[in-house]
XYZ file of C-alpha atoms in Angstrom:
184
model
C -30.121 2.553 10.989
C -26.488 3.439 10.414
C -25.122 4.442 7.042
C -22.993 1.706 5.573
C -19.223 2.090 5.824
C -16.900 0.337 3.458
C -13.140 0.430 3.269
C -12.214 2.656 0.388
C -8.486 3.180 0.667
C -5.574 2.280 2.865
C -3.376 4.601 4.824
C 0.128 3.416 4.019
C 2.827 4.192 6.519
C 6.391 4.542 5.296
C 9.419 4.024 7.538
C 10.279 7.728 7.406
C 6.863 9.383 7.204
C 3.229 8.432 7.157
C 1.351 9.158 3.940
C -2.439 9.202 4.199
C -4.501 8.830 1.045
C -7.858 8.896 2.793
C -10.533 6.488 3.873
C -13.977 6.424 2.351
C -17.315 5.753 3.934
C -20.069 4.756 1.543
C -23.330 6.474 2.436
C -26.470 4.660 1.261
C -28.225 7.959 0.549
C -27.195 11.606 0.257
C -26.346 13.281 3.559
C -29.808 14.781 4.019
C -29.416 15.016 7.780
C -27.489 17.442 9.971
C -23.958 16.419 10.888
C -22.532 19.534 12.572
C -22.490 20.138 16.316
C -20.904 18.850 19.519
C -20.417 15.105 19.922
C -19.277 13.339 23.084
C -18.263 9.717 23.346
C -15.339 7.323 23.594
C -12.412 6.462 21.337
C -11.308 2.920 22.183
C -7.989 1.343 21.192
C -7.460 -2.379 21.722
C -4.071 -3.960 21.008
C -4.100 -7.669 20.152
C -1.315 -10.210 20.577
C 0.380 -8.510 23.528
C -0.388 -9.882 26.994
C 0.799 -6.680 28.682
C -1.438 -4.510 26.488
C -4.626 -6.546 26.459
C -6.673 -3.933 28.353
C -8.270 -1.397 26.045
C -7.370 2.287 26.214
C -10.641 4.242 26.104
C -10.378 7.999 26.532
C -13.488 10.139 26.476
C -13.652 12.432 23.464
C -15.436 15.701 22.695
C -15.805 16.565 19.016
C -16.722 19.953 17.546
C -17.762 19.283 13.974
C -19.233 21.537 11.306
C -20.854 20.690 8.003
C -21.215 24.181 6.507
C -22.928 23.083 3.278
C -25.071 20.427 5.071
C -23.786 17.838 2.616
C -20.989 15.953 4.368
C -18.051 18.301 3.748
C -16.858 18.110 7.331
C -14.333 20.081 9.352
C -13.703 20.253 13.055
C -11.552 19.281 15.984
C -11.553 16.993 18.993
C -10.195 16.920 22.537
C -9.532 13.845 24.648
C -10.605 13.786 28.289
C -10.297 11.770 31.504
C -6.561 12.239 32.057
C -5.547 11.608 28.440
C -3.830 14.303 26.431
C -4.495 14.763 22.761
C -6.245 17.044 20.348
C -6.565 16.940 16.606
C -8.347 18.058 13.506
C -11.157 16.383 11.581
C -11.731 16.752 7.843
C -13.875 14.889 5.313
C -15.237 15.585 1.844
C -18.551 14.282 0.530
C -18.696 13.423 -3.169
C -20.848 11.011 -5.190
C -22.478 9.486 -2.077
C -19.095 8.862 -0.421
C -17.643 10.546 2.650
C -13.861 10.567 2.197
C -12.251 10.970 5.632
C -9.059 12.931 5.156
C -8.062 13.484 8.767
C -9.111 12.439 12.257
C -6.067 13.059 14.448
C -2.510 14.115 13.683
C -1.957 15.773 10.286
C -0.598 13.484 7.574
C -1.236 10.367 9.665
C -3.846 7.585 9.413
C -7.274 8.079 10.948
C -7.254 7.871 14.761
C -3.474 8.367 14.939
C -2.917 10.609 17.975
C 0.828 10.538 18.611
C 0.750 11.755 22.218
C -1.856 9.153 23.213
C -0.238 6.240 21.378
C 3.260 7.033 22.688
C 2.010 7.257 26.280
C -0.240 4.181 26.033
C 2.044 1.886 24.005
C 5.636 3.075 24.639
C 7.163 -0.250 23.531
C 5.428 -0.114 20.142
C 6.516 1.399 16.848
C 3.762 2.513 14.458
C 6.185 3.595 11.683
C 5.373 0.688 9.348
C 1.706 0.276 10.312
C -1.212 0.469 7.910
C -4.813 1.381 8.729
C -8.044 0.202 7.100
C -11.436 1.698 7.907
C -13.929 -0.988 8.955
C -15.865 -2.798 6.261
C -19.576 -3.570 6.067
C -21.483 -2.202 9.030
C -18.371 -0.521 10.428
C -20.351 2.567 11.357
C -21.200 6.014 10.096
C -23.709 8.785 10.741
C -27.244 7.602 11.374
C -29.010 10.970 11.003
C -30.136 10.936 14.642
C -26.911 12.193 16.245
C -24.899 8.965 16.366
C -21.444 8.635 14.832
C -19.701 5.257 14.878
C -16.402 4.672 13.064
C -13.861 1.913 13.440
C -10.890 0.349 11.772
C -7.778 -1.746 12.219
C -4.082 -0.964 12.318
C -1.785 -3.807 11.286
C 1.997 -4.119 11.072
C 2.711 -2.502 14.453
C 5.949 -3.763 16.006
C 6.401 -3.903 19.773
C 9.451 -4.897 21.741
C 9.096 -7.878 24.059
C 10.759 -8.593 27.395
C 13.644 -10.327 25.600
C 16.394 -7.889 24.501
C 16.443 -7.399 20.738
C 13.153 -9.266 20.240
C 9.948 -7.748 18.874
C 6.521 -8.924 17.779
C 4.202 -7.698 15.032
C 0.692 -7.017 16.232
C -2.609 -5.337 15.367
C -4.762 -2.701 17.045
C -8.394 -1.729 16.566
C -9.652 1.831 16.930
C -13.371 2.475 17.476
C -15.151 5.789 17.884
C -18.643 5.896 19.376
C -20.044 9.411 19.796
C -23.417 11.120 20.119
C -24.667 14.621 19.342
C -28.026 15.261 21.050
C -28.837 18.205 18.773
C -27.178 17.951 15.334
C -27.333 21.071 13.186
């Protein structure tokens, strides 16, 4: 059974710079299970409302994560695979039964914001005014048996269309599914 994830805060993106205030994941019990180790899986982005971008982008991902106090205070890094370029840091703090995700991708950006991947995959889109919300309800989490599932939605992305000077506002989901066969 997965730990329950609830949206705790928004990442608000300003026109000049992105300011992340964190996203929280509500754990139903203290993190009594191992989180650290090597995870492998897929990070899937799916843009909605754009016919030319309807196919999902799904790079493989390898995550090196540590939980030095065995209580959800997480640090680590990730690397994308299968022809995609991108690396980034991971950071979260566990307090009062809540995992507060501070970073998963580029520093100072919303969770799952990997500039090199997004620029290469969606060159006609501007993420400068986008906001991100971590999935609500059963949006994922650590299950204590090596599975990590996280997901959320970006909104307010603007993409140029085929008509000069025309753009459309759209949304994009980001979903991480990863497994660690031997958490520590």
